[in-house]
Amino acid sequence: MRGGLGGFQPRKPNFDGIENFENKGILYFVKDPKIFDNKNIVISGGGDSALDWVIELSKTAKNITLVHRRNEFRGAKDSVDKVQQLKDLNKINLITPAQVFKVDGNERLQTVYVKKNDEEIKIEADYFIPLFGLIPRLGSISDWGLEIEKNSIKVNNALDYQTNINGVFAIGDINTYPGKLNLILCGFHEAALMCQAAFKIINPGKKFILKYTTVSGVEGFDGSLKKAEGSVLKSID
Ligand SMILES: Cc1cc2nc3c(=O)[nH]c(=O)nc-3n(C[C@H](O)[C@H](O)[C@H](O)COP(=O)(O)OP(=O)(O)OC[C@H]3O[C@@H](n4cnc5c(N)ncnc54)[C@H](O)[C@@H]3O)c2cc1C
């Protein structure tokens, strides 16, 4: 099994009732920018995604408010400068340091509540887009009965990267063991040992012979054997 750090999910704001308006005004991704034309939008976040979408949607939105818990934004300098210009030109509302703490509405989202110090600000909004980055999750893999530690699968690194379930191997970023490094090289090393162990399970009794491609060649995509020329007996003038 190779699943990296898992599937990526949006990091969501932490307040009650947010799930009531998910896909009913609250979106964690912008898939179709056209739906925001002439709408009231609140975007939350302090990174490149928040900055980029504020810049883009400010061209067509009716009103756009950017809320961030700090005064500083971590993003491309050009984007930070553009957002500053949009604010100076009154093309966007910027509320910092502040956080959205409540949302409300009937069938759909209607109101976003922002707390700035002790002040509570009520904003009429058709859309609230929190852009707090992504977090990796193992998802359904975590229900397989595998031993899991901090969102990673424990394996036997002294032997063959097998998990606590016989015949199930985990290699690459998805696994953990003492001294684990999330590097491409480590993933390849784990794969070589894992393949050797899997070969023995798939072919019980068959002898495994370790071959070097420099000596035995490799099978090409056209099925032919690609091999370096062997030694020759030739005089050198
Ligand atoms: C910004 C960054 C820079 C890096 N730079 C370096 C570097 O310079 N050198 C280096 O050695 N390493 C680097 N790494 C680490 C390196 O990228 C990883 O160690 C390596 O990619 C791990 O390979 P993997 O195959 O285990 O996982 P991944 O390359 O993450 O592949 C896992 C795949 O599984 C898919 N997947 C996840 N869950 C499921 C599921 N449930 N069903 C189906 N598919 C699923 C994912 O979508 C993904 O395509 C970097 C990592 C990052 C984040």
mmCIF file of N, CA, C and O in Angstrom, residues 1 3-12 134-143 148-153 173-174:
data_model
loop_
_atom_site.group_PDB
_atom_site.id
_atom_site.type_symbol
_atom_site.label_atom_id
_atom_site.label_comp_id
_atom_site.label_asym_id
_atom_site.label_seq_id
_atom_site.Cartn_x
_atom_site.Cartn_y
_atom_site.Cartn_z
ATOM 1 N N MET A 1 0.828 -1.181 0.000
ATOM 2 C CA MET A 1 0.000 0.000 0.000
ATOM 3 C C MET A 1 0.879 1.254 0.000
ATOM 4 O O MET A 1 1.854 1.358 0.718
ATOM 5 N N GLY A 3 0.067 5.315 -0.045
ATOM 6 C CA GLY A 3 -0.986 6.341 -0.072
ATOM 7 C C GLY A 3 -0.484 7.696 0.356
ATOM 8 O O GLY A 3 -1.267 8.603 0.606
ATOM 9 N N GLY A 4 0.854 7.842 0.427
ATOM 10 C CA GLY A 4 1.407 9.129 0.851
ATOM 11 C C GLY A 4 0.919 9.478 2.250
ATOM 12 O O GLY A 4 0.772 8.610 3.102
ATOM 13 N N LEU A 5 0.650 10.736 2.460
ATOM 14 C CA LEU A 5 0.163 11.158 3.777
ATOM 15 C C LEU A 5 -1.340 10.952 3.878
ATOM 16 O O LEU A 5 -1.960 11.268 4.873
ATOM 17 N N GLY A 6 -1.942 10.450 2.800
ATOM 18 C CA GLY A 6 -3.377 10.182 2.783
ATOM 19 C C GLY A 6 -4.084 11.126 1.834
ATOM 20 O O GLY A 6 -3.462 11.781 1.015
ATOM 21 N N GLY A 7 -5.394 11.166 1.969
ATOM 22 C CA GLY A 7 -6.175 12.088 1.148
ATOM 23 C C GLY A 7 -6.230 13.444 1.826
ATOM 24 O O GLY A 7 -6.235 13.527 3.056
ATOM 25 N N PHE A 8 -6.247 14.498 1.031
ATOM 26 C CA PHE A 8 -6.232 15.838 1.629
ATOM 27 C C PHE A 8 -7.642 16.396 1.786
ATOM 28 O O PHE A 8 -8.458 16.305 0.880
ATOM 29 N N GLN A 9 -7.900 16.922 2.976
ATOM 30 C CA GLN A 9 -9.210 17.506 3.271
ATOM 31 C C GLN A 9 -9.021 18.938 3.740
ATOM 32 O O GLN A 9 -7.976 19.271 4.305
ATOM 33 N N PRO A 10 -10.040 19.784 3.517
ATOM 34 C CA PRO A 10 -9.886 21.174 3.956
ATOM 35 C C PRO A 10 -9.856 21.282 5.476
ATOM 36 O O PRO A 10 -10.580 20.561 6.165
ATOM 37 N N ARG A 11 -9.011 22.159 5.964
ATOM 38 C CA ARG A 11 -9.005 22.474 7.397
ATOM 39 C C ARG A 11 -10.188 23.427 7.638
ATOM 40 O O ARG A 11 -10.285 24.464 6.978
ATOM 41 N N LYS A 12 -11.078 23.037 8.541
ATOM 42 C CA LYS A 12 -12.310 23.815 8.705
ATOM 43 C C LYS A 12 -12.256 24.714 9.933
ATOM 44 O O LYS A 12 -11.603 24.370 10.916
ATOM 45 N N LEU A 134 -4.966 22.564 3.743
ATOM 46 C CA LEU A 134 -5.460 21.189 3.682
ATOM 47 C C LEU A 134 -4.760 20.343 4.739
ATOM 48 O O LEU A 134 -3.614 20.602 5.082
ATOM 49 N N ILE A 135 -5.486 19.329 5.228
ATOM 50 C CA ILE A 135 -4.848 18.399 6.165
ATOM 51 C C ILE A 135 -4.976 16.978 5.621
ATOM 52 O O ILE A 135 -6.022 16.609 5.099
ATOM 53 N N PRO A 136 -3.878 16.187 5.725
ATOM 54 C CA PRO A 136 -3.961 14.822 5.219
ATOM 55 C C PRO A 136 -4.697 13.906 6.192
ATOM 56 O O PRO A 136 -4.507 14.000 7.406
ATOM 57 N N ARG A 137 -5.538 13.035 5.640
ATOM 58 C CA ARG A 137 -6.267 12.051 6.446
ATOM 59 C C ARG A 137 -6.200 10.688 5.769
ATOM 60 O O ARG A 137 -6.333 10.601 4.557
ATOM 61 N N LEU A 138 -5.985 9.637 6.547
ATOM 62 C CA LEU A 138 -5.909 8.299 5.960
ATOM 63 C C LEU A 138 -7.243 7.837 5.400
ATOM 64 O O LEU A 138 -7.297 6.965 4.543
ATOM 65 N N GLY A 139 -8.331 8.392 5.897
ATOM 66 C CA GLY A 139 -9.666 8.022 5.412
ATOM 67 C C GLY A 139 -9.986 6.585 5.761
ATOM 68 O O GLY A 139 -9.638 6.092 6.845
ATOM 69 N N SER A 140 -10.595 5.856 4.810
ATOM 70 C CA SER A 140 -11.102 4.506 5.117
ATOM 71 C C SER A 140 -9.978 3.517 5.419
ATOM 72 O O SER A 140 -10.218 2.478 6.033
ATOM 73 N N ILE A 141 -8.735 3.841 5.028
ATOM 74 C CA ILE A 141 -7.598 2.948 5.342
ATOM 75 C C ILE A 141 -7.497 2.755 6.856
ATOM 76 O O ILE A 141 -7.110 1.694 7.337
ATOM 77 N N SER A 142 -7.896 3.783 7.609
ATOM 78 C CA SER A 142 -7.772 3.683 9.075
ATOM 79 C C SER A 142 -8.795 2.717 9.671
ATOM 80 O O SER A 142 -8.728 2.393 10.856
ATOM 81 N N ASP A 143 -9.738 2.214 8.849
ATOM 82 C CA ASP A 143 -10.722 1.240 9.365
ATOM 83 C C ASP A 143 -10.328 -0.200 9.052
ATOM 84 O O ASP A 143 -11.109 -1.126 9.257
ATOM 85 N N ILE A 148 -2.071 2.128 13.881
ATOM 86 C CA ILE A 148 -1.828 3.490 13.392
ATOM 87 C C ILE A 148 -1.253 4.371 14.490
ATOM 88 O O ILE A 148 -1.657 4.273 15.653
ATOM 89 N N GLU A 149 -0.279 5.182 14.099
ATOM 90 C CA GLU A 149 0.329 6.114 15.045
ATOM 91 C C GLU A 149 0.429 7.467 14.365
ATOM 92 O O GLU A 149 1.069 7.584 13.306
ATOM 93 N N LYS A 150 -0.206 8.447 14.941
ATOM 94 C CA LYS A 150 -0.190 9.813 14.392
ATOM 95 C C LYS A 150 -0.483 9.832 12.890
ATOM 96 O O LYS A 150 0.320 10.324 12.087
ATOM 97 N N ASN A 151 -1.596 9.253 12.500
ATOM 98 C CA ASN A 151 -2.053 9.273 11.093
ATOM 99 C C ASN A 151 -1.114 8.524 10.134
ATOM 100 O O ASN A 151 -1.168 8.717 8.922
ATOM 101 N N SER A 152 -0.206 7.675 10.682
ATOM 102 C CA SER A 152 0.668 6.863 9.827
ATOM 103 C C SER A 152 0.558 5.393 10.250
ATOM 104 O O SER A 152 0.226 5.100 11.399
ATOM 105 N N ILE A 153 0.889 4.493 9.330
ATOM 106 C CA ILE A 153 0.739 3.064 9.603
ATOM 107 C C ILE A 153 2.063 2.486 10.110
ATOM 108 O O ILE A 153 3.112 2.662 9.471
ATOM 109 N N ASP A 173 5.528 7.569 2.477
ATOM 110 C CA ASP A 173 5.112 8.509 3.520
ATOM 111 C C ASP A 173 3.998 7.978 4.418
ATOM 112 O O ASP A 173 3.769 8.504 5.505
ATOM 113 N N ILE A 174 3.294 6.950 3.942
ATOM 114 C CA ILE A 174 2.134 6.455 4.701
ATOM 115 C C ILE A 174 2.562 5.677 5.944
ATOM 116 O O ILE A 174 1.778 5.475 6.848
#
